[in-house]
Tab-separated table of C-alpha atoms and ligand atoms in Angstrom:
chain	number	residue	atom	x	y	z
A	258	UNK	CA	-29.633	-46.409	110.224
A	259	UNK	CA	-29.944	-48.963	113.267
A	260	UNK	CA	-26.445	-49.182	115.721
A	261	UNK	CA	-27.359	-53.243	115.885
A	262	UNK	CA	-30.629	-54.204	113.577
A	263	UNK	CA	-31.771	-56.982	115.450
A	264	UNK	CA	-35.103	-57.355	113.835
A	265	UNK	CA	-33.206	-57.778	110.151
A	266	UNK	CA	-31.698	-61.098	111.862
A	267	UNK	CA	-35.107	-62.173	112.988
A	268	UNK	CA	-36.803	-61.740	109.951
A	269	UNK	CA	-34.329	-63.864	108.158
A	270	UNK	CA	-34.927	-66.845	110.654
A	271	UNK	CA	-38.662	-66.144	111.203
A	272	UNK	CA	-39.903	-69.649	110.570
A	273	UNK	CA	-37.013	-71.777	112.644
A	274	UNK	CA	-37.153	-68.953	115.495
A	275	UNK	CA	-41.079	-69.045	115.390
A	276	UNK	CA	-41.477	-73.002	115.224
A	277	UNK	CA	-38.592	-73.521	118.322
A	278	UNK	CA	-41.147	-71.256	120.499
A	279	UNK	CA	-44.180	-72.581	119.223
A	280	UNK	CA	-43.277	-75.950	119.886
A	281	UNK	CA	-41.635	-75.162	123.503
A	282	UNK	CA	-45.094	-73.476	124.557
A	283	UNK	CA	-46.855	-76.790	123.147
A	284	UNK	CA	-44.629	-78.983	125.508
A	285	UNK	CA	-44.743	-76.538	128.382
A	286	UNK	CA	-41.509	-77.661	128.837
A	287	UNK	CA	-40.014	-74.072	130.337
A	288	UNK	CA	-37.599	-75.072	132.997
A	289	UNK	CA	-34.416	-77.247	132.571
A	290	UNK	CA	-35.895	-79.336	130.039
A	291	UNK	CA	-34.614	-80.886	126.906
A	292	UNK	CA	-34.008	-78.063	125.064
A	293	UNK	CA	-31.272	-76.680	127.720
A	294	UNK	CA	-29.535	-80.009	127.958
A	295	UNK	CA	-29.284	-79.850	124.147
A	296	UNK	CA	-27.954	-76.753	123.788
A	297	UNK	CA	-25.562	-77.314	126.494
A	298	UNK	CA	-24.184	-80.142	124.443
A	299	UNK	CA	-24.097	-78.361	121.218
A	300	UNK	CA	-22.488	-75.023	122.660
A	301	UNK	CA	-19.524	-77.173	124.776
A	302	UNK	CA	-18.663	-79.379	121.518
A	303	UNK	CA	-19.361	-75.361	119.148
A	304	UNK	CA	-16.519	-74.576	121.794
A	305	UNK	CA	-14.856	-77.267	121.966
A	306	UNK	CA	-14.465	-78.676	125.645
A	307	UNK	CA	-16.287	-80.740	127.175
A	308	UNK	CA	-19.042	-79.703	129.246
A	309	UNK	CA	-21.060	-76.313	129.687
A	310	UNK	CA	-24.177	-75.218	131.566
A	311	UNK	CA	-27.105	-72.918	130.723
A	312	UNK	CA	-27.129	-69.928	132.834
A	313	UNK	CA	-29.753	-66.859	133.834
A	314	UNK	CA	-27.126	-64.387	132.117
A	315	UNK	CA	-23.421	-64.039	131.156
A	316	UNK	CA	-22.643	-61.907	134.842
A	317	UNK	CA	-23.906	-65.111	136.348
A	318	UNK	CA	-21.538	-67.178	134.256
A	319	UNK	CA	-18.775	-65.134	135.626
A	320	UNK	CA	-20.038	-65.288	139.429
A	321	UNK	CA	-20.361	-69.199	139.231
A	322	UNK	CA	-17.565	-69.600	138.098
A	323	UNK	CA	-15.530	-67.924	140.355
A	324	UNK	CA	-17.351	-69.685	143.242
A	325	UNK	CA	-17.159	-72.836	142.010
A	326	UNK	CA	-13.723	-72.181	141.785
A	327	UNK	CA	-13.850	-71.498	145.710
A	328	UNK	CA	-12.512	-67.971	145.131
A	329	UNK	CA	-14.007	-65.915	148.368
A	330	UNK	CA	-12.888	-63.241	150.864
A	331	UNK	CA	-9.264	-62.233	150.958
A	332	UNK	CA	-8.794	-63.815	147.647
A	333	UNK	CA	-7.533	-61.913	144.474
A	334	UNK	CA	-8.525	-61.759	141.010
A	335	UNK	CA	-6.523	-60.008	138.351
A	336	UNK	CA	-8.861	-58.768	135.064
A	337	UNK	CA	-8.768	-55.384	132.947
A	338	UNK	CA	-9.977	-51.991	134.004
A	339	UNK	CA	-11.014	-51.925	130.120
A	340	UNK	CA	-14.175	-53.681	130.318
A	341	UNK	CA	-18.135	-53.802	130.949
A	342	UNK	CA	-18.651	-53.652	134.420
A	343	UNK	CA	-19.608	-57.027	135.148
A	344	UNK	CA	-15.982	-58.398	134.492
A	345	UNK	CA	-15.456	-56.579	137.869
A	346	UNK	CA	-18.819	-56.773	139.555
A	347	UNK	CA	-18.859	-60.596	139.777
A	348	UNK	CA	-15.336	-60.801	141.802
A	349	UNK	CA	-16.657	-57.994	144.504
A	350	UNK	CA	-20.085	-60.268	144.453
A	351	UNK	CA	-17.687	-63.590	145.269
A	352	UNK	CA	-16.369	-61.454	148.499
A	353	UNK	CA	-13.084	-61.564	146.474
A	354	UNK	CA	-10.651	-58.322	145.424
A	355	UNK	CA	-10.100	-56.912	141.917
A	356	UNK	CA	-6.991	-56.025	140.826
A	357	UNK	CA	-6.280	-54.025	137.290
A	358	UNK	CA	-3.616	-54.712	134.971
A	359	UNK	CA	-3.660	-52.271	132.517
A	360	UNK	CA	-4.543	-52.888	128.826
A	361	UNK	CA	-1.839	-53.172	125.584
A	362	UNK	CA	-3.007	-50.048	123.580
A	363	UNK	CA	-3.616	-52.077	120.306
A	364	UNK	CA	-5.788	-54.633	120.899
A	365	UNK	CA	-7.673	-53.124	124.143
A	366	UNK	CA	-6.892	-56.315	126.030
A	367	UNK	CA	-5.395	-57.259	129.359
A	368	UNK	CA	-1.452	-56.367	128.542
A	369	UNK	CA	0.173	-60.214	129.877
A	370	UNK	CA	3.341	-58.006	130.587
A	371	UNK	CA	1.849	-56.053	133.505
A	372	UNK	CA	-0.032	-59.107	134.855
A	373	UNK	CA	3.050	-60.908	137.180
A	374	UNK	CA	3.827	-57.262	138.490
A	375	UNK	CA	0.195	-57.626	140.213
A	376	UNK	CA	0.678	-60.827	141.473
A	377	UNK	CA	0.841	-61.300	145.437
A	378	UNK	CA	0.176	-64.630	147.395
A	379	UNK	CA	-3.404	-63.673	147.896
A	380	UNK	CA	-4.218	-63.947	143.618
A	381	UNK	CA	-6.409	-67.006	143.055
A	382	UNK	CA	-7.687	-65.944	139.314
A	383	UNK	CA	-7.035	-63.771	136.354
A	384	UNK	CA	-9.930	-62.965	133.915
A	385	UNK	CA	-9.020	-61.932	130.751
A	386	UNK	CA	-11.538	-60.347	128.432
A	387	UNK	CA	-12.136	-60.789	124.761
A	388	UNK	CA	-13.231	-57.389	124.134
A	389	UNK	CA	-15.149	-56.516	121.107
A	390	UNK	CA	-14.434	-60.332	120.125
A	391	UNK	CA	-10.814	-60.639	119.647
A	392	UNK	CA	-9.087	-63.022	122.008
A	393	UNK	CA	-6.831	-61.813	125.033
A	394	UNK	CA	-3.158	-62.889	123.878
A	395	UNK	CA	-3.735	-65.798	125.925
A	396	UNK	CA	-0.327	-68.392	125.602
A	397	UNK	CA	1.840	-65.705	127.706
A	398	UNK	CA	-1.122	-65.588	130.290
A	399	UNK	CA	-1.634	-69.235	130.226
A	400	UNK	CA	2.380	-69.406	130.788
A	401	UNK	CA	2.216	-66.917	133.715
A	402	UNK	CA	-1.250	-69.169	135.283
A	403	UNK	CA	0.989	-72.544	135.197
A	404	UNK	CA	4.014	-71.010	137.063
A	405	UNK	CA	1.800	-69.479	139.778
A	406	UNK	CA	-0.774	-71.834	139.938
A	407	UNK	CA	-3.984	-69.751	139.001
A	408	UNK	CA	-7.302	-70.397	137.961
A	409	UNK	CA	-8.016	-68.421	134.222
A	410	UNK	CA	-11.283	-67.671	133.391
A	411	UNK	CA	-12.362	-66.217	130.099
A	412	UNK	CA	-14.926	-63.542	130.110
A	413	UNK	CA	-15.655	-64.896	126.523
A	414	UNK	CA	-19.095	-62.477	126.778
A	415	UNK	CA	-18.296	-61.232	123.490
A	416	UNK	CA	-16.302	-63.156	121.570
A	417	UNK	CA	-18.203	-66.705	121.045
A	418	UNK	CA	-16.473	-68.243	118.029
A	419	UNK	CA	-13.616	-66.613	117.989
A	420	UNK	CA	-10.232	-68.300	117.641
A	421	UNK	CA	-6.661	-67.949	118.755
A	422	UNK	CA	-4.086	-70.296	117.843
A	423	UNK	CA	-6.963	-72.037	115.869
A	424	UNK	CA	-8.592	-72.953	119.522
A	425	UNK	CA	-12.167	-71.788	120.547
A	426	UNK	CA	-12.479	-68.983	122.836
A	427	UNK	CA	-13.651	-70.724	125.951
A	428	UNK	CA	-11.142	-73.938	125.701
A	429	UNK	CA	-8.345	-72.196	126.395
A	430	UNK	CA	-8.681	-71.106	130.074
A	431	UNK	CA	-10.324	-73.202	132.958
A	432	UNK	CA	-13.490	-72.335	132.539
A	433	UNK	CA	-14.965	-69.844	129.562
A	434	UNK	CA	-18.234	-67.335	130.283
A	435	UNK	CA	-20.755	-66.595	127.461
A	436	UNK	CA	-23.854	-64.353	127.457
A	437	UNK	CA	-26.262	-64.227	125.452
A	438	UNK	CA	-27.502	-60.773	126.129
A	439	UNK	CA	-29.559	-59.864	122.656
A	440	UNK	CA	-27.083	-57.784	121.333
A	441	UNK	CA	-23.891	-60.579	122.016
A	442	UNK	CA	-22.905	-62.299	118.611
A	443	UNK	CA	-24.984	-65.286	119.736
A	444	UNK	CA	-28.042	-63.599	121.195
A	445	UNK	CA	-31.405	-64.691	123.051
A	446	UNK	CA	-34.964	-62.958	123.069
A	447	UNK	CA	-33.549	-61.708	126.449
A	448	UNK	CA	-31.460	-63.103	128.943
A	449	UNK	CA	-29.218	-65.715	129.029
A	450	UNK	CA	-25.423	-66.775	129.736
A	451	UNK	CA	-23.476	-70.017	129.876
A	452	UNK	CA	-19.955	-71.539	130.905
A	453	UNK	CA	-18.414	-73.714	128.950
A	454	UNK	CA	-15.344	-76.243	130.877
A	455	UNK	CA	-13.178	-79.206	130.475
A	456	UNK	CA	-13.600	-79.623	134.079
A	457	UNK	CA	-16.647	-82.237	134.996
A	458	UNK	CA	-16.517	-81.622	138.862
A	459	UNK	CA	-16.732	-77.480	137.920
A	460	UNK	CA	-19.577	-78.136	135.066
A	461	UNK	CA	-21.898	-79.970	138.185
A	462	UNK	CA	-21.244	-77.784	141.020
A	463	UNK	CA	-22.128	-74.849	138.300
A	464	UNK	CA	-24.790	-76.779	137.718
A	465	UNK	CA	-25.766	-77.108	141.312
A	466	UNK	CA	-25.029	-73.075	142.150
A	467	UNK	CA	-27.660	-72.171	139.371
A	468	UNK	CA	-30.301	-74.166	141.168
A	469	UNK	CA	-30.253	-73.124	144.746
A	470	UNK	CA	-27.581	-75.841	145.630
A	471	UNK	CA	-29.476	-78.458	144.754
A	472	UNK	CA	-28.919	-81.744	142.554
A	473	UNK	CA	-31.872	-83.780	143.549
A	474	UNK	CA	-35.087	-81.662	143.988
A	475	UNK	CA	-36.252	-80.699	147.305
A	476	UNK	CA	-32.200	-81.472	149.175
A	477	UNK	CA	-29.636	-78.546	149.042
A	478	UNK	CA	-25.657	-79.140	149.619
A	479	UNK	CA	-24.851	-75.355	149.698
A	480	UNK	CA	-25.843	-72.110	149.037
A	481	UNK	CA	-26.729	-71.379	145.544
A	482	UNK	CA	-29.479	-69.270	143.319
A	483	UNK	CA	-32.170	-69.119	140.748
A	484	UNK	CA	-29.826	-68.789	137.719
A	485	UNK	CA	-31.408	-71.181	135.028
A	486	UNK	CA	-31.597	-70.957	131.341
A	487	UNK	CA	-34.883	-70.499	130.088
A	488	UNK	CA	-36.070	-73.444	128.169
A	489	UNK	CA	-37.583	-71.337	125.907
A	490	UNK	CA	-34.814	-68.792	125.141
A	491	UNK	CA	-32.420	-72.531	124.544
A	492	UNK	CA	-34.599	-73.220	121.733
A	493	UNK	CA	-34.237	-70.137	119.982
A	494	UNK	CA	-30.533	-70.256	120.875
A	495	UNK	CA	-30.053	-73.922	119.546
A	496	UNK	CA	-32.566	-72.649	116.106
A	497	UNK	CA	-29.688	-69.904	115.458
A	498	UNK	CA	-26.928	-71.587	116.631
A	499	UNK	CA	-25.982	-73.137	112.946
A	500	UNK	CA	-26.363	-69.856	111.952
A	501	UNK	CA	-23.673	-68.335	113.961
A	502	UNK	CA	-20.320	-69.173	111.935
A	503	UNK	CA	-21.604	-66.987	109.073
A	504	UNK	CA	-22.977	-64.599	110.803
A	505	UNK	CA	-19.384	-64.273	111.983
A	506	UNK	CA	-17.713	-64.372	109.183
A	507	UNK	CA	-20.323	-61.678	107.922
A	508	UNK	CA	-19.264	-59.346	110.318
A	509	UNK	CA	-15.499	-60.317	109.455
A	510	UNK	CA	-16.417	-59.331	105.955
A	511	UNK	CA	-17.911	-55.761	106.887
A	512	UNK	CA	-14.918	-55.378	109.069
A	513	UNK	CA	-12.745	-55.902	106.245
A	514	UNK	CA	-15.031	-53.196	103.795
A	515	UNK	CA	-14.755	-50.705	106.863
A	516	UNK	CA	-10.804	-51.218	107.546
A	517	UNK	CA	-10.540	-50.565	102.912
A	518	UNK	CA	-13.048	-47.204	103.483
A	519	UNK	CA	-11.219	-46.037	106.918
A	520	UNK	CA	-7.440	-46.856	107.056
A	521	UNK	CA	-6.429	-43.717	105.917
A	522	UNK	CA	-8.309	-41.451	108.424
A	523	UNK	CA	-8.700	-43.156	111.655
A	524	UNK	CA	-7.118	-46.112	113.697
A	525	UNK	CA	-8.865	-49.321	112.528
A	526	UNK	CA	-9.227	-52.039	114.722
A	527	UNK	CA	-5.089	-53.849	115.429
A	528	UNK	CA	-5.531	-57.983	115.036
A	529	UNK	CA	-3.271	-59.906	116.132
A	530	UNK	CA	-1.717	-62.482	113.620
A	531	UNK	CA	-2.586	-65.607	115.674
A	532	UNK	CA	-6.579	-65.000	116.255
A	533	UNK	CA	-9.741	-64.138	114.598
A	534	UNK	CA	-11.985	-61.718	115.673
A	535	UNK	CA	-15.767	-62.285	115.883
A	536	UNK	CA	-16.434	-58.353	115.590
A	537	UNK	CA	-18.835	-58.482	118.088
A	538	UNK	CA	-17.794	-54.472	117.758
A	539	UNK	CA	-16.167	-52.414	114.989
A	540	UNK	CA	-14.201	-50.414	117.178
A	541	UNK	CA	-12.216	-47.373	116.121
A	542	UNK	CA	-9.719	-45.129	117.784
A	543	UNK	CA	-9.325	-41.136	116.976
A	544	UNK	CA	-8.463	-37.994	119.161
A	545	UNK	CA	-11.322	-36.014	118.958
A	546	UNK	CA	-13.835	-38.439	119.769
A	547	UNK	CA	-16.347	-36.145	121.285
A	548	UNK	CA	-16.750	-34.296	118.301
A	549	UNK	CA	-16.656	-36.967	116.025
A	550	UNK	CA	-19.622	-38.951	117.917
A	551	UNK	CA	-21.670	-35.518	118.077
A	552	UNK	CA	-21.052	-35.050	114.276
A	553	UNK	CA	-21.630	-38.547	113.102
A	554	UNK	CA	-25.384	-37.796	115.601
A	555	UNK	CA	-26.412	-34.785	114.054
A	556	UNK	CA	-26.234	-36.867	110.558
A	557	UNK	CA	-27.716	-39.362	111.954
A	558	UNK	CA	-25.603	-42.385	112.363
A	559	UNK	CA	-25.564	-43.940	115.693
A	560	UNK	CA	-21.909	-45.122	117.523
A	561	UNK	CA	-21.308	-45.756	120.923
A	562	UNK	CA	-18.385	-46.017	123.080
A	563	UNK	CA	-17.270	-49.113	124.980
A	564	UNK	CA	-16.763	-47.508	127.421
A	565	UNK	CA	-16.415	-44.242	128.595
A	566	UNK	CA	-14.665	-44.604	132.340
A	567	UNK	CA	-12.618	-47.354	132.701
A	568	UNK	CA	-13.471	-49.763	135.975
A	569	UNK	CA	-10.878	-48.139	138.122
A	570	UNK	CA	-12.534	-44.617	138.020
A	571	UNK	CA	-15.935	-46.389	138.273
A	572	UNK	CA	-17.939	-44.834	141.694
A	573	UNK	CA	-19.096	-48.380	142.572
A	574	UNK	CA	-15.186	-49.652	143.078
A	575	UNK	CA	-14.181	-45.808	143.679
A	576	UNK	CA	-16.234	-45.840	147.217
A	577	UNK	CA	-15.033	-49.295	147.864
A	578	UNK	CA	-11.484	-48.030	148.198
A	579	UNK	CA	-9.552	-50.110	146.722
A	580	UNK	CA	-6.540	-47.483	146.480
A	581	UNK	CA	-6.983	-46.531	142.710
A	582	UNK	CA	-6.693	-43.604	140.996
A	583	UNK	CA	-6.108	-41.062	137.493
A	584	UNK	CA	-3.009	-42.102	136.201
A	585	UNK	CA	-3.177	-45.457	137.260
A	586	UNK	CA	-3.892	-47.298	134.008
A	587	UNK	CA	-3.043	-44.806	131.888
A	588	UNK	CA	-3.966	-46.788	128.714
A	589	UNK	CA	-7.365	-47.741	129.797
A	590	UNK	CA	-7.546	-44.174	130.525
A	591	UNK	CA	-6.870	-42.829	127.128
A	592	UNK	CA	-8.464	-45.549	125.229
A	593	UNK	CA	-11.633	-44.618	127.144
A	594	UNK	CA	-11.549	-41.037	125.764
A	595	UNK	CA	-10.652	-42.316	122.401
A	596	UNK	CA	-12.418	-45.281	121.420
A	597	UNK	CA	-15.839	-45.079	119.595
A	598	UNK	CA	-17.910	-48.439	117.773
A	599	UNK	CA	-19.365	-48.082	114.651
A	600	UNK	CA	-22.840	-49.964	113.500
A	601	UNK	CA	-22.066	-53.386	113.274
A	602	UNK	CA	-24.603	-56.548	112.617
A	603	UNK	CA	-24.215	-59.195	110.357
A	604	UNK	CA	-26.906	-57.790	107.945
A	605	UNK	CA	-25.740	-53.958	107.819
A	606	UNK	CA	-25.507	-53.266	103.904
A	607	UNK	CA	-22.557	-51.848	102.125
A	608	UNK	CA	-24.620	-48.484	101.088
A	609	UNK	CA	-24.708	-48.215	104.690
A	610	UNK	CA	-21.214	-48.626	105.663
A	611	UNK	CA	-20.491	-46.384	102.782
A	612	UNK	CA	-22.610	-43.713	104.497
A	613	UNK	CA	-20.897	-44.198	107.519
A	614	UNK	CA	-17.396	-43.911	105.748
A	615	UNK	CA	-18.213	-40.599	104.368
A	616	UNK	CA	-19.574	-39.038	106.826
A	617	UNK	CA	-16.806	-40.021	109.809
A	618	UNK	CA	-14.040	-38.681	106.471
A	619	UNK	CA	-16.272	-34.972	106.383
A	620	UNK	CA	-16.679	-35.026	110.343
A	621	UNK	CA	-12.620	-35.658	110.558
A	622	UNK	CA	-12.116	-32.809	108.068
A	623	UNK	CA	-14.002	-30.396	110.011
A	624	UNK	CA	-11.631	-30.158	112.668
B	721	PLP	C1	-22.222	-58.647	128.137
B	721	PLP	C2	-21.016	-58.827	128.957
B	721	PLP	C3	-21.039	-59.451	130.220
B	721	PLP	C4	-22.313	-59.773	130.956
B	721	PLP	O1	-23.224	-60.527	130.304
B	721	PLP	P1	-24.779	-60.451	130.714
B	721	PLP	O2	-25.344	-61.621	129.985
B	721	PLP	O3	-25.298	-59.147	130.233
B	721	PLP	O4	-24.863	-60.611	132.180
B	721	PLP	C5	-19.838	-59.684	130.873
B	721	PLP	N1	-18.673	-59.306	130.341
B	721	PLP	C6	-18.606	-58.680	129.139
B	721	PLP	C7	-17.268	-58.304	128.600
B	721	PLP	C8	-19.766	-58.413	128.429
B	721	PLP	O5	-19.694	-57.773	127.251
C-alpha cells in the first residue's frame, strides 16, 4: 500500500498529461509563456478573485506576498505554531517576526480567540493555515483584521478548493498562497506555487518580485528573484485542473468511508459546519501514537505525522530567540504527539481503507 499513489493519478490522465508536455517541448515555449498566463486566469476565476500569478513554489507564494505587502524588519506577523515550516520560514526570510497563537484542539487551526491577545502595534499580518485542507475559521479573524487594520494572508498550500461560508479558500483573505508541490491536492511534476488576489497593484508587483524586479526585460525597479512558473509544469497543471473538483470530492468520499470504519476507536477528523474540507490529509488523533504508527509499519501500512514538533520548539526559530518555550502552546504541543495521517489519494480503493481500518482497530487493542 502507497501513503499518496501518485502514479495511479497519472495513469488515469496519461494522454492529456502526455499531449500538454509534448506540445510545450514542440513550442519551446518554457518560460512565462502562454501556458502560465492561462493557468493564471483559470486558477484566479477556480478561486474566485481576480488575479493570481504563477510562482517557483508555494514558500515563494508566501514570501511575495508578504513583501509585496511591504512587511519587513520590526514588523510582526501572527500564524500557527501547528504548521509546515514554511508558514514560518517565509516571515523570518521578509526580515519580519513570527508570533504563535496557539491552535483550537479540534480542527488544528489558528484558535481566532488567542489571536488579539498577540496583537502589539508592531503586527502588520496574520497567516492563517488551512491545514490538512479545512479552512481556518476565518469570519472571526477577518473581524479581528478590519478592527486593527491587518493584512491576512492565507497559507491556502493545502487546501485549494476548499470552501467556507461557500467562498473559495484564497478569496477570503488579501491575498491566498497555493503550492503545487506533487503531493498538494493540485500537484505539478515538481515544483510550483501561486497567489491568487483581488488586489491588481499586489498581483503586478508579485509579478515583478518573481522576475528579478523587472516588468520590461533588461530594467529592474527593485529587488526581486528567479521565482517563475515553469511553462511546462502550467500545462500539466491547466491538463488536470478540470480534474480537480472530483478528485476532491473523491477524497471527501474516502473521508467519509474512513470516519463509518473509525469513529468508534479513534478521534476522526472535527469539521466545522460552515466549510468543506479538501482532505488534502486524513488526519487522526489517538494517545498512543508512537505505538500505533510502529504497529500500523510492521504490517505494512504507511502514515505519517504532520508534524512532529510544532514551530515554536523548532531549532531554526529556537536559536533565533524569539523567547519561546514547552508549555507555550500547549495544544500545538499535544496535537504534535498525537496526531498521525492515514493514506489518502483520490484513487486509494475501499479494500484498502478496509485494511487500514482493521489493522489501526487490532493495533488499538493491543495496548
Ligand atoms: C506545502 C506547504 C507550503 C510550501 O509549499 P512549497 O510549494 O513546498 O514551497 C507552505 N505551507 C503549507 C501549509 C504547506 O503544506
Amino acid at each position: 500500500m502507497e501513503f499518496i499513489d501518485l502514479q495511479a493519478q497519472y495513469r488515469s490522465i496519461k494522454k492529456e498529461i502526455d499531449q500538454a508536455i509534448g506540445d510545450t517541448i514542440e513550442s519551446s515555449d518554457f518560460i512565462l509563456g502562454e501556458q502560465v498566463k492561462n493557468l493564471e486566469k483559470e486558477i484566479s476565476s477556480y478561486c474566485e478573485a481576480g488575479y493570481a500569478v504563477g510562482l517557483n513554489s508555494g514558500s515563494d507564494a508566501l514570501l511575495f506576498s508578504l513583501q509585496a505587502y511591504g512587511i519587513s524588519s520590526g514588523d510582526e506577523v501572527i500564524t500557527t505554531p501547528f504548521s509546515f515550516v514554511a508558514t514560518a520560514e517565509t516571515i523570518v526570510l521578509c526580515g519580519a517576526k513570527p508570533v504563535f497563537a496557539d491552535i483550537d484542539p479540534k480542527t488544528f487551526n489558528i484558535d481566532p480567540a488567542k489571536i488579539e491577545a498577540v496583537i502589539t502595534p508592531k503586527t502588520k499580518a496574520i497567516i492563517p493555515v488551512h491545514l490538512y485542507g479545512q479552512p481556518a475559521d476565518m469570519d472571526p479573524i477577518m473581524d479581528i483584521e478590519k478592527k486593527h487594520n491587518l493584512v491576512v494572508i492565507e497559507d491556502a498550500a493545502q487546501a485549494i478548493g476548499a470552501l467556507y461560508r461557500d467562498k473559495k479558500v484564497c478569496s477570503i483573505g488579501h491575498i491566498g498562497c497555493l503550492s503545487f508541490y506533487p503531493a498538494k491536492n493540485l500537484g505539478a511534476y515538481g515544483d510550483g506555487g501561486m497567489v491568487v488576489t483581488n488586489d491588481q497593484a499586489i498581483a503586478e508587483k508579485i509579478s515583478m518580485l518573481r522576475n528579478h524586479g523587472s516588468k520590461k526585460k533588461y530594467y529592474h525597479e527593485f529587488m526581486g528573484d528567479s521565482s517563475r512558473l515553469d511553462n511546462i509544469q502550467a500545462a500539466i497543471l491547466k491538463a488536470k485542473l478540470p480534474h480537480l473538483d472530483q478528485w476532491n470530492d473523491m477524497r471527501r468520499k474516502i473521508a467519509h468511508q474512513y470516519n463509518t470504519l473509525l469513529s468508534k476507536y479513534v478521534a476522526i477528523p472535527f469539521v466545522l459546519p460552515h466549510v468543506t474540507p479538501v482532505y488534502q490529509q486524513y488526519t487522526i488523533r489517538v494517545k498512543n501514537r508512537d505505538f500505533l504508527q510502529t504497529e500500523l509499519h510492521k504490517n505494512n501500512i504507511p502514515t505519517a505525522v504532520h508534524y512532529p514538533l510544532p514551530l515554536h520548539l523548532q531549532p531554526v526559530f529556537q536559536n533565533m530567540k524569539l523567547g519561546y518555550q514547552p508549555g507555550d502552546f500547549p495544544e500545538s504541543e499535544k496535537a504534535a504527539q498525537e496526531v498521525v495521517s492515514l493514506p489518502m489519494y483520490p484513487e486509494l480503493s475501499s479494500t484498502d481503507q478496509k485494511i487500514v481500518a482493521k489493522e489501526i482497530i487490532n493495533s488499538l487493542k493491543q495496548k
